[in-house]
Coordinates of C-alpha atoms in Angstrom, one line a residue:
X1 CA 115.3 54.8 85.8
X2 CA 118.0 51.6 86.0
X3 CA 119.5 49.9 83.1
X4 CA 118.5 46.4 81.7
X5 CA 122.0 45.1 83.4
X6 CA 120.5 46.3 86.7
X7 CA 117.5 45.0 86.3
X8 CA 118.5 41.7 85.7
X9 CA 120.6 41.4 89.0
X10 CA 117.4 42.4 90.6
X11 CA 115.1 40.0 88.5
X12 CA 117.6 36.9 89.5
X13 CA 117.3 38.3 93.1
X14 CA 113.4 38.2 92.7
X15 CA 113.8 34.5 91.6
X16 CA 115.7 33.6 94.7
X17 CA 119.3 33.7 93.2
X18 CA 121.7 33.9 95.4
X19 CA 124.9 33.2 94.3
X20 CA 126.3 33.5 90.4
X21 CA 129.5 31.9 88.9
X22 CA 131.2 33.7 86.1
X23 CA 134.2 35.7 84.7
X24 CA 134.1 39.4 83.8
X25 CA 134.3 41.0 80.7
X26 CA 134.2 43.8 78.2
X27 CA 131.0 41.8 76.9
X28 CA 129.4 41.6 79.8
X29 CA 130.3 44.8 82.1
X30 CA 126.8 45.9 82.3
X31 CA 125.6 42.9 83.6
X32 CA 127.7 43.2 86.9
X33 CA 126.5 46.7 87.5
X34 CA 123.8 45.9 89.5
X35 CA 125.8 43.1 91.0
X36 CA 127.8 44.7 93.9
X37 CA 125.3 46.4 95.8
X38 CA 122.7 42.7 95.2
X39 CA 122.8 40.4 97.8
X40 CA 124.3 38.0 95.0
X41 CA 127.7 36.2 95.6
X42 CA 129.7 36.6 92.9
X43 CA 132.0 34.0 92.7
X44 CA 135.2 33.9 90.0
X45 CA 135.9 30.5 88.5
X46 CA 139.9 30.5 86.6
X47 CA 138.1 29.6 83.3
X48 CA 134.3 29.5 82.0
X49 CA 134.2 25.5 82.1
X50 CA 134.9 25.9 85.3
X51 CA 132.0 28.8 86.2
X52 CA 129.2 26.1 83.9
X53 CA 130.7 23.0 86.7
X54 CA 130.6 24.9 89.4
X55 CA 126.6 26.0 88.8
X56 CA 126.2 22.6 88.4
X57 CA 127.7 21.3 91.0
X58 CA 125.6 23.9 93.4
X59 CA 122.8 22.6 91.4
X60 CA 122.8 19.1 92.4
X61 CA 123.7 20.1 95.5
X62 CA 121.2 22.0 97.2
X63 CA 118.2 21.7 94.2
X64 CA 118.6 25.2 93.3
X65 CA 119.5 26.3 89.6
X66 CA 122.8 27.2 89.0
X67 CA 123.8 30.5 87.3
X68 CA 126.5 31.3 85.1
X69 CA 127.5 35.0 83.3
X70 CA 130.2 34.6 80.7
X71 CA 131.1 37.1 77.5
X72 CA 130.3 36.3 74.4
X73 CA 132.0 33.8 72.1
X74 CA 134.9 32.0 73.9
X75 CA 133.3 32.1 76.9
X76 CA 130.3 31.0 75.9
X77 CA 132.2 28.4 73.9
X78 CA 134.0 27.2 76.9
X79 CA 130.9 27.0 78.7
X80 CA 129.2 24.8 76.2
X81 CA 130.6 21.7 77.7
X82 CA 129.0 22.0 81.2
X83 CA 126.1 22.6 79.7
X84 CA 126.3 19.7 77.7
X85 CA 127.0 17.8 80.9
X86 CA 124.2 19.5 82.4
X87 CA 121.8 18.9 79.7
X88 CA 122.5 14.4 79.7
X89 CA 122.0 14.8 84.1
X90 CA 118.9 16.9 83.8
X91 CA 120.2 19.7 86.0
X92 CA 119.0 22.9 86.3
X93 CA 121.2 25.8 84.7
X94 CA 121.1 29.4 83.7
X95 CA 123.8 30.4 81.6
X96 CA 123.3 34.4 80.3
X97 CA 126.0 35.8 78.2
X98 CA 126.8 38.8 76.0
X99 CA 126.6 38.9 72.5
X100 CA 127.9 41.6 69.8
X101 CA 125.3 44.7 69.4
X102 CA 122.4 43.8 67.7
X103 CA 122.5 45.7 63.8
X104 CA 126.1 43.6 64.0
X105 CA 125.1 39.7 64.2
X106 CA 125.4 37.2 61.4
X107 CA 127.2 39.6 59.0
X108 CA 131.1 38.5 59.6
X109 CA 132.4 41.9 60.1
X110 CA 135.4 40.5 62.4
X111 CA 133.7 42.2 65.3
X112 CA 135.9 41.0 69.0
X113 CA 134.4 37.2 70.1
X114 CA 132.0 37.1 67.1
X115 CA 130.6 33.8 66.2
X116 CA 128.1 33.7 62.6
X117 CA 124.8 32.2 64.9
X118 CA 125.9 32.0 68.6
X119 CA 122.3 31.8 69.6
X120 CA 121.9 29.0 66.7
X121 CA 125.0 27.0 68.3
X122 CA 123.4 27.4 72.4
X123 CA 119.8 26.4 70.6
X124 CA 121.4 22.8 70.4
X125 CA 122.6 22.5 73.6
X126 CA 120.3 24.1 76.0
X127 CA 116.9 23.5 76.8
X128 CA 115.9 27.1 75.1
X129 CA 118.0 29.3 74.4
X130 CA 116.6 33.4 73.8
X131 CA 118.1 36.6 72.7
X132 CA 117.0 39.9 74.2
X133 CA 116.3 42.4 71.9
X134 CA 113.3 44.4 73.5
X135 CA 113.7 44.8 77.7
X136 CA 110.2 44.6 77.9
X137 CA 110.7 40.5 77.3
X138 CA 113.3 40.0 80.0
X139 CA 111.2 39.2 82.8
X140 CA 109.3 36.6 80.6
X141 CA 111.6 35.0 79.4
X142 CA 113.5 34.6 83.0
X143 CA 110.1 33.8 83.9
X144 CA 110.0 30.7 81.5
X145 CA 113.5 29.4 82.7
X146 CA 112.7 29.4 86.4
X147 CA 109.0 27.8 85.4
X148 CA 111.1 25.2 83.6
X149 CA 112.8 24.3 86.2
X150 CA 110.3 24.4 88.8
X151 CA 107.7 22.2 86.2
X152 CA 109.4 19.7 83.6
X153 CA 112.6 18.0 83.0
X154 CA 115.4 20.4 83.9
X155 CA 118.0 21.4 82.0
X156 CA 120.5 24.4 80.8
X157 CA 118.8 27.4 79.4
X158 CA 120.7 30.0 77.7
X159 CA 119.7 33.8 77.3
X160 CA 121.9 36.3 75.6
X161 CA 121.7 40.0 76.1
X162 CA 123.4 42.1 73.2
X163 CA 126.1 44.8 74.2
X164 CA 123.7 47.5 72.6
X165 CA 120.8 45.9 74.8
X166 CA 122.7 45.8 78.5
X167 CA 123.3 49.5 78.8
X168 CA 119.8 50.1 78.0
X169 CA 117.6 52.4 80.5
X170 CA 114.2 50.9 81.5
X171 CA 111.5 51.4 84.2
X172 CA 111.5 48.9 86.7
X173 CA 111.4 45.5 85.5
X174 CA 108.5 42.9 88.0
X175 CA 109.4 39.0 87.8
X176 CA 107.1 37.4 86.2
X177 CA 106.5 33.9 87.9
X178 CA 103.6 31.6 87.8
X179 CA 102.5 28.7 89.8
X180 CA 104.1 25.6 87.0
X181 CA 104.1 22.8 88.9
X182 CA 104.6 19.2 86.9
X183 CA 101.6 17.5 85.4
X184 CA 99.6 15.9 88.6
X185 CA 99.7 12.2 88.7
X186 CA 96.7 10.8 86.7
X187 CA 94.3 9.1 89.0
X188 CA 92.9 6.0 86.7
X189 CA 96.4 5.4 85.9
X190 CA 97.5 5.6 89.5
X191 CA 95.0 2.8 90.3
X192 CA 95.8 0.9 87.1
X193 CA 99.7 1.2 88.0
X194 CA 98.7 0.4 92.0
X195 CA 96.7 -2.8 90.6
X196 CA 99.6 -4.1 88.9
X197 CA 102.0 -3.7 91.3
X198 CA 100.0 -5.1 94.3
X199 CA 99.2 -8.2 92.4
X200 CA 103.1 -8.7 92.1
X201 CA 104.5 -11.9 93.3
X202 CA 108.2 -10.4 92.9
X203 CA 108.0 -6.4 92.3
X204 CA 111.5 -4.9 91.6
X205 CA 111.8 -0.6 91.9
X206 CA 114.4 1.1 89.9
X207 CA 115.6 4.6 91.0
X208 CA 116.8 6.8 89.0
X209 CA 118.4 10.7 89.1
X210 CA 114.8 11.7 88.7
X211 CA 113.9 10.7 92.0
X212 CA 117.2 11.5 94.3
X213 CA 114.7 13.9 96.4
X214 CA 112.0 11.7 96.9
X215 CA 113.4 9.4 99.2
X216 CA 110.7 9.2 101.8
X217 CA 107.9 8.3 99.4
X218 CA 110.5 5.6 97.7
X219 CA 111.1 3.8 100.7
X220 CA 107.2 3.7 101.9
X221 CA 106.5 2.2 98.2
X222 CA 109.1 0.2 98.7
X223 CA 108.5 -1.3 102.2
X224 CA 104.9 -1.3 101.7
X225 CA 105.5 -3.5 98.0
X226 CA 108.6 -5.7 100.0
X227 CA 110.1 -4.7 96.8
X228 CA 114.1 -4.4 96.5
X229 CA 115.7 -0.8 95.2
X230 CA 117.6 -0.6 92.6
X231 CA 119.8 2.4 92.0
X232 CA 121.5 3.7 89.3
X233 CA 124.8 5.7 89.8
X234 CA 122.3 9.0 90.1
X235 CA 120.5 7.8 92.7
X236 CA 122.9 6.9 94.8
X237 CA 122.2 8.2 98.5
X238 CA 118.8 7.2 98.6
X239 CA 117.4 4.2 101.4
X240 CA 121.1 4.1 102.6
X241 CA 121.6 0.8 104.4
X242 CA 118.2 -0.4 104.0
X243 CA 117.8 -4.0 103.9
X244 CA 115.9 -3.3 100.2
X245 CA 118.7 -1.2 98.7
X246 CA 120.4 -2.7 96.0
X247 CA 123.3 0.3 95.4
X248 CA 124.7 -1.1 91.9
X249 CA 124.4 -1.1 88.4
X250 CA 122.2 -2.7 86.0
X251 CA 124.9 -3.3 83.7
X252 CA 125.8 -6.1 86.1
X253 CA 125.1 -9.7 85.6
X254 CA 124.0 -10.1 89.3
X255 CA 121.7 -6.6 89.2
X256 CA 120.4 -8.5 85.3
X257 CA 119.6 -11.2 87.3
X258 CA 117.4 -9.5 89.8
X259 CA 115.4 -7.4 87.5
X260 CA 115.0 -11.0 84.7
X261 CA 113.7 -12.8 87.9
X262 CA 110.8 -9.5 88.7
X263 CA 107.4 -10.2 87.8
X264 CA 106.6 -6.6 87.2
X265 CA 108.9 -3.1 87.5
X266 CA 108.5 0.3 88.7
X267 CA 111.2 3.0 87.2
X268 CA 111.0 6.0 88.6
X269 CA 113.4 9.1 87.0
X270 CA 115.2 6.9 85.0
X271 CA 116.1 7.0 81.2
X272 CA 117.5 4.0 81.0
X273 CA 120.9 5.0 79.5
X274 CA 123.2 2.9 78.1
X275 CA 126.1 4.2 80.8
X276 CA 123.8 3.1 83.4
X277 CA 122.5 0.2 82.0
X278 CA 124.6 -0.9 79.7
X279 CA 128.0 0.5 80.2
X280 CA 130.1 -2.3 78.9
X281 CA 128.1 -2.6 75.4
X282 CA 127.2 -5.9 75.6
X283 CA 123.6 -5.4 74.9
X284 CA 122.8 -7.7 77.6
X285 CA 120.4 -5.6 79.2
X286 CA 116.2 -5.6 78.0
X287 CA 113.7 -2.9 79.0
X288 CA 111.6 -5.4 81.5
X289 CA 107.8 -6.6 79.6
X290 CA 105.5 -5.6 82.6
X291 CA 106.9 -1.8 83.1
X292 CA 105.5 1.1 84.9
X293 CA 107.1 4.0 84.6
X294 CA 107.3 7.7 86.1
X295 CA 108.6 10.6 84.5
X296 CA 108.1 14.2 84.5
X297 CA 109.2 14.4 80.8
X298 CA 106.4 13.0 78.3
X299 CA 109.1 12.4 75.5
X300 CA 111.0 10.5 77.9
X301 CA 108.4 8.0 78.2
X302 CA 107.7 7.7 75.0
X303 CA 111.3 6.7 74.3
X304 CA 111.1 3.3 76.3
X305 CA 107.1 2.4 76.1
X306 CA 105.6 1.3 79.2
X307 CA 103.0 -1.1 80.4
X308 CA 101.7 2.2 82.2
X309 CA 103.1 4.8 81.6
X310 CA 102.9 7.8 84.6
X311 CA 103.5 11.4 83.6
X312 CA 104.3 13.2 86.8
X313 CA 107.4 14.2 89.0
X314 CA 108.6 11.1 90.7
X315 CA 107.8 12.3 94.4
X316 CA 104.7 13.0 94.1
X317 CA 104.1 9.8 91.9
X318 CA 105.6 7.5 94.3
X319 CA 103.7 9.3 97.1
X320 CA 100.0 8.9 95.6
X321 CA 100.9 5.0 94.7
X322 CA 101.9 4.1 98.0
X323 CA 98.6 5.5 99.0
X324 CA 96.8 3.2 96.4
X325 CA 98.6 -0.4 97.9
X326 CA 97.6 -2.7 100.5
X327 CA 100.2 -5.4 100.8
X328 CA 100.5 -6.3 104.0
X329 CA 99.8 -9.9 103.8
X330 CA 102.2 -9.8 100.6
X331 CA 105.3 -12.3 100.2
X332 CA 108.1 -11.3 102.5
X333 CA 110.8 -11.9 100.2
X334 CA 112.2 -8.6 99.1
X335 CA 115.0 -8.2 101.7
X336 CA 116.1 -11.6 100.5
X337 CA 116.5 -11.0 96.9
X338 CA 117.9 -7.4 97.9
X339 CA 120.4 -9.3 99.9
X340 CA 121.7 -11.9 97.5
X341 CA 121.9 -9.8 94.8
X342 CA 123.9 -6.9 96.7
X343 CA 126.3 -10.2 97.5
X344 CA 126.9 -11.2 93.6
X345 CA 127.2 -7.9 92.6
X346 CA 130.0 -6.9 95.2
X347 CA 131.5 -10.5 94.3
X348 CA 131.4 -9.8 90.4
X349 CA 133.2 -6.7 90.3
X350 CA 136.5 -8.3 91.7
X351 CA 139.5 -7.4 94.3
X352 CA 140.9 -4.8 92.6
X353 CA 138.0 -2.7 92.2
X354 CA 136.5 -4.2 95.6
X355 CA 139.7 -2.5 96.8
X356 CA 138.1 0.8 95.8
X357 CA 135.1 0.5 96.7
X358 CA 136.7 0.5 100.3
X359 CA 139.0 3.7 99.6
X360 CA 135.6 5.4 99.0
X361 CA 133.8 3.9 102.0
X362 CA 136.7 5.1 104.2
X363 CA 135.8 8.7 102.9
X364 CA 131.7 7.8 103.8
X365 CA 132.9 6.4 107.1
X366 CA 135.5 9.4 107.7
X367 CA 132.9 12.1 106.8
X368 CA 129.2 11.3 107.6
X369 CA 126.9 12.6 105.5
X370 CA 129.8 14.1 103.1
X371 CA 129.1 15.4 99.3
X372 CA 131.3 13.1 97.4
X373 CA 131.5 14.7 93.9
X374 CA 133.7 12.6 91.4
X375 CA 135.6 12.7 88.2
X376 CA 136.2 10.6 85.6
X377 CA 138.6 7.7 87.9
X378 CA 138.6 4.3 88.8
X379 CA 137.0 4.7 92.4
X380 CA 134.6 6.5 91.2
X381 CA 133.9 3.7 87.9
X382 CA 134.3 1.1 91.1
X383 CA 131.7 2.7 93.0
X384 CA 129.5 3.5 90.0
X385 CA 129.0 -0.1 90.1
X386 CA 128.9 -0.7 93.8
X387 CA 128.8 1.1 96.7
X388 CA 126.2 2.5 99.2
X389 CA 126.1 6.6 99.8
X390 CA 124.8 7.7 103.1
X391 CA 123.2 10.8 101.7
X392 CA 120.8 11.7 98.9
X393 CA 121.9 13.8 96.6
X394 CA 125.4 13.2 98.0
X395 CA 127.1 10.7 95.3
X396 CA 127.4 12.6 91.7
X397 CA 130.2 12.5 88.9
X398 CA 131.2 12.9 85.4
X399 CA 131.7 9.3 85.0
X400 CA 128.3 8.5 83.3
X401 CA 126.1 10.4 80.6
X402 CA 128.1 12.8 78.7
X403 CA 131.1 12.2 81.1
X404 CA 133.1 16.0 81.0
X405 CA 136.6 15.1 82.0
X406 CA 138.0 18.3 85.0
X407 CA 133.9 18.3 85.8
X408 CA 134.9 17.1 89.8
X409 CA 137.0 20.2 91.1
X410 CA 134.7 23.3 90.4
X411 CA 131.8 21.0 91.0
X412 CA 132.4 19.9 94.3
X413 CA 133.3 23.9 95.0
X414 CA 129.5 25.0 93.6
X415 CA 128.5 21.9 95.7
X416 CA 130.4 23.3 99.2
X417 CA 128.8 27.0 98.7
X418 CA 125.4 25.4 98.1
X419 CA 125.7 23.5 101.4
X420 CA 128.2 24.9 103.8
X421 CA 127.7 22.6 106.6
X422 CA 128.0 19.7 104.8
X423 CA 131.9 18.3 104.2
X424 CA 132.3 18.0 100.5
X425 CA 134.8 16.3 99.3
X426 CA 136.4 15.9 95.0
X427 CA 137.5 13.0 94.5
X428 CA 139.1 13.0 90.9
X429 CA 142.1 11.3 89.3
X430 CA 145.6 12.7 88.3
X431 CA 144.7 13.1 84.4
X432 CA 140.8 14.5 84.9
X433 CA 142.2 16.9 87.8
X434 CA 144.8 18.3 85.5
X435 CA 142.3 19.7 82.8
X436 CA 140.6 21.9 85.6
X437 CA 143.4 22.2 88.1
X438 CA 143.2 26.1 88.7
X439 CA 140.0 26.1 90.2
X440 CA 141.5 24.6 93.7
X441 CA 142.2 28.5 93.5
X442 CA 138.5 29.7 93.4
X443 CA 138.3 27.6 96.3
X444 CA 140.4 29.2 98.4
X445 CA 138.9 32.5 97.1
X446 CA 135.2 31.4 98.0
X447 CA 136.2 29.8 101.6
X448 CA 134.8 26.2 100.1
X449 CA 136.6 24.3 102.5
X450 CA 136.4 21.0 99.6
X451 CA 139.2 18.4 100.3
X452 CA 140.1 17.4 97.0
X453 CA 141.8 13.5 97.0
X454 CA 143.8 13.1 93.5
X455 CA 144.1 9.4 92.6
X456 CA 147.3 9.5 91.2
X457 CA 148.1 6.4 89.0
X458 CA 150.5 8.7 86.7
X459 CA 148.0 8.6 83.3
X460 CA 144.8 8.3 81.9
X461 CA 144.4 4.2 82.9
X462 CA 141.4 3.2 82.3
X463 CA 142.1 4.6 78.3
X464 CA 145.4 2.2 78.6
X465 CA 143.8 -0.7 79.7
X466 CA 140.7 -0.4 77.0
X467 CA 143.2 -0.2 74.2
X468 CA 145.4 -3.7 75.5
X469 CA 141.6 -5.3 75.8
X470 CA 141.6 -4.5 71.9
X471 CA 145.2 -5.1 71.0
X472 CA 146.2 -1.3 70.2
X473 CA 149.5 0.0 71.5
X474 CA 148.5 2.6 74.2
X475 CA 149.2 5.6 72.8
X476 CA 148.7 9.4 74.4
X477 CA 147.3 8.1 77.9
X478 CA 151.1 8.6 80.2
X479 CA 150.5 12.4 80.5
X480 CA 153.3 13.5 83.3
X481 CA 151.5 14.7 86.3
X482 CA 153.0 17.3 88.0
X483 CA 153.8 17.2 92.1
X484 CA 150.2 18.3 93.4
X485 CA 150.8 19.0 96.9
X486 CA 153.8 21.5 95.8
X487 CA 151.0 23.0 93.6
X488 CA 148.7 23.1 96.4
X489 CA 151.5 24.8 98.7
X490 CA 151.7 27.5 95.5
X491 CA 148.2 28.5 96.0
X492 CA 148.5 28.4 99.7
X493 CA 147.1 25.4 100.1
X494 CA 147.5 22.6 102.7
X495 CA 148.4 18.9 101.3
X496 CA 149.5 15.7 102.3
X497 CA 150.5 12.8 100.1
X498 CA 149.9 9.1 100.7
X499 CA 151.2 5.8 99.0
X500 CA 148.4 4.0 98.6
X501 CA 145.0 4.7 100.2
X502 CA 146.0 3.8 103.9
X503 CA 146.1 7.1 106.1
X504 CA 143.3 8.1 104.1
X505 CA 141.1 8.5 107.2
X506 CA 143.8 10.0 109.4
X507 CA 144.2 12.6 106.3
X508 CA 140.7 13.4 105.8
X509 CA 140.5 14.1 109.3
X510 CA 142.9 16.6 109.1
X511 CA 141.3 18.2 105.8
X512 CA 138.5 18.5 107.9
X513 CA 139.8 20.1 110.7
X514 CA 141.4 23.2 108.6
X515 CA 138.2 24.1 107.6
X516 CA 140.1 25.6 104.7
X517 CA 140.6 23.7 100.7
X518 CA 143.0 20.8 101.1
X519 CA 144.6 18.6 99.0
X520 CA 145.5 14.1 99.4
X521 CA 147.3 12.7 96.8
X522 CA 147.0 9.4 96.8
X523 CA 149.9 7.4 94.4
X524 CA 148.9 4.3 93.7
X525 CA 150.3 1.6 91.5

């Protein structure tokens, strides 16, 4: 006989969970009963928002769901921001929380951490939220969550267990798993799409975050069609250095011109969100007339109707499409079109952003195959516009979609724990870093060798510029930064301060050699 909390740990193990991020509290003690004797590693952040961001970074880096344990009430509300980011970027995340005893729920009796309707609140953010009042339902609810992660558009899932249920004795509960897979591409639809693409004079591929695990079939199809491949921010790292790659934002005029000049476009795993396609809000992007779309989510396909819609996993659909197309005698203009777009896009971002991209390229050159996790800071904005990363799923940040500040440091820790063989760099600004700065201690605790690169321009420079651009006197945009290197020293973490990005390569080499967390502060004008 075991308790519900112990059964939960066993079930998570059965689903392949090896890491949980969380801060224990009196409302989750029983969830921890079986943890110490399990194979699951527990990582303690300094704030529940950090737990959610760590789970997010873990999931993006390795593809497995990130899992967080949080207390009811403030612990869960602190995690909502991270869940919002995961929802926006289709990241598989499982958040397991407590909730007050079943007889007290919804009565407003003033219990500790009480909310009027916790599950109702979470249902608005999560892909789904379930309360476990009958322990026998736990395997099925967990099975539903992992089925969603495997076979549909992923996102955050919330499961809450009341205090009076966590410690109940239960017979051994067996994990419920199924062979749930994404919908198989419809053969007739594939043939129609293949015919349309094969007949194109100037085909083009748009790759979004949904294609980030499909590099091989994406390359095969692009080469078969001789088609340039435009990547949104969440697709960067695919086809690095390839002659057909256009690692530039569709918000740029040069990329929009390439799209407009194409007669048939295949969009794989992209939702056409404004933060990728219209970040300047000028309304200059139009969904192409001759459009083939691949997406795992039927609802997403309905939001932007296409000439041909393929509901399927991107990898599988791209593979069968490539096999169905023979373009061996097609025009050989794709590489030239891609090269012209790259040149024009890089020129368009201008000298200031080009210099910031150069700093990011220094990281890539100094640490080949690194995972670079970003926050909302100027070099990230610049590189989201134009930058070619060298590792699939190795470039991600919170500067698109939901746009949560403070994402970078904890997400980088999660990524380092997920892929310990890869160098991991957190690129953050001095403003965003202060949102989750204490999480560097969690990097030390967990022996996650993240290099934190802090771009210090002493304030919210992007917001200040936006205010000035519309004639608003800047207010509230200059929070004083601390001496980050002294703070790193206080935590027992090595550091180095640079005046500008010169010397960054040497500092990165020093950081990598320590095999421990390290902080590099870059002071910029």
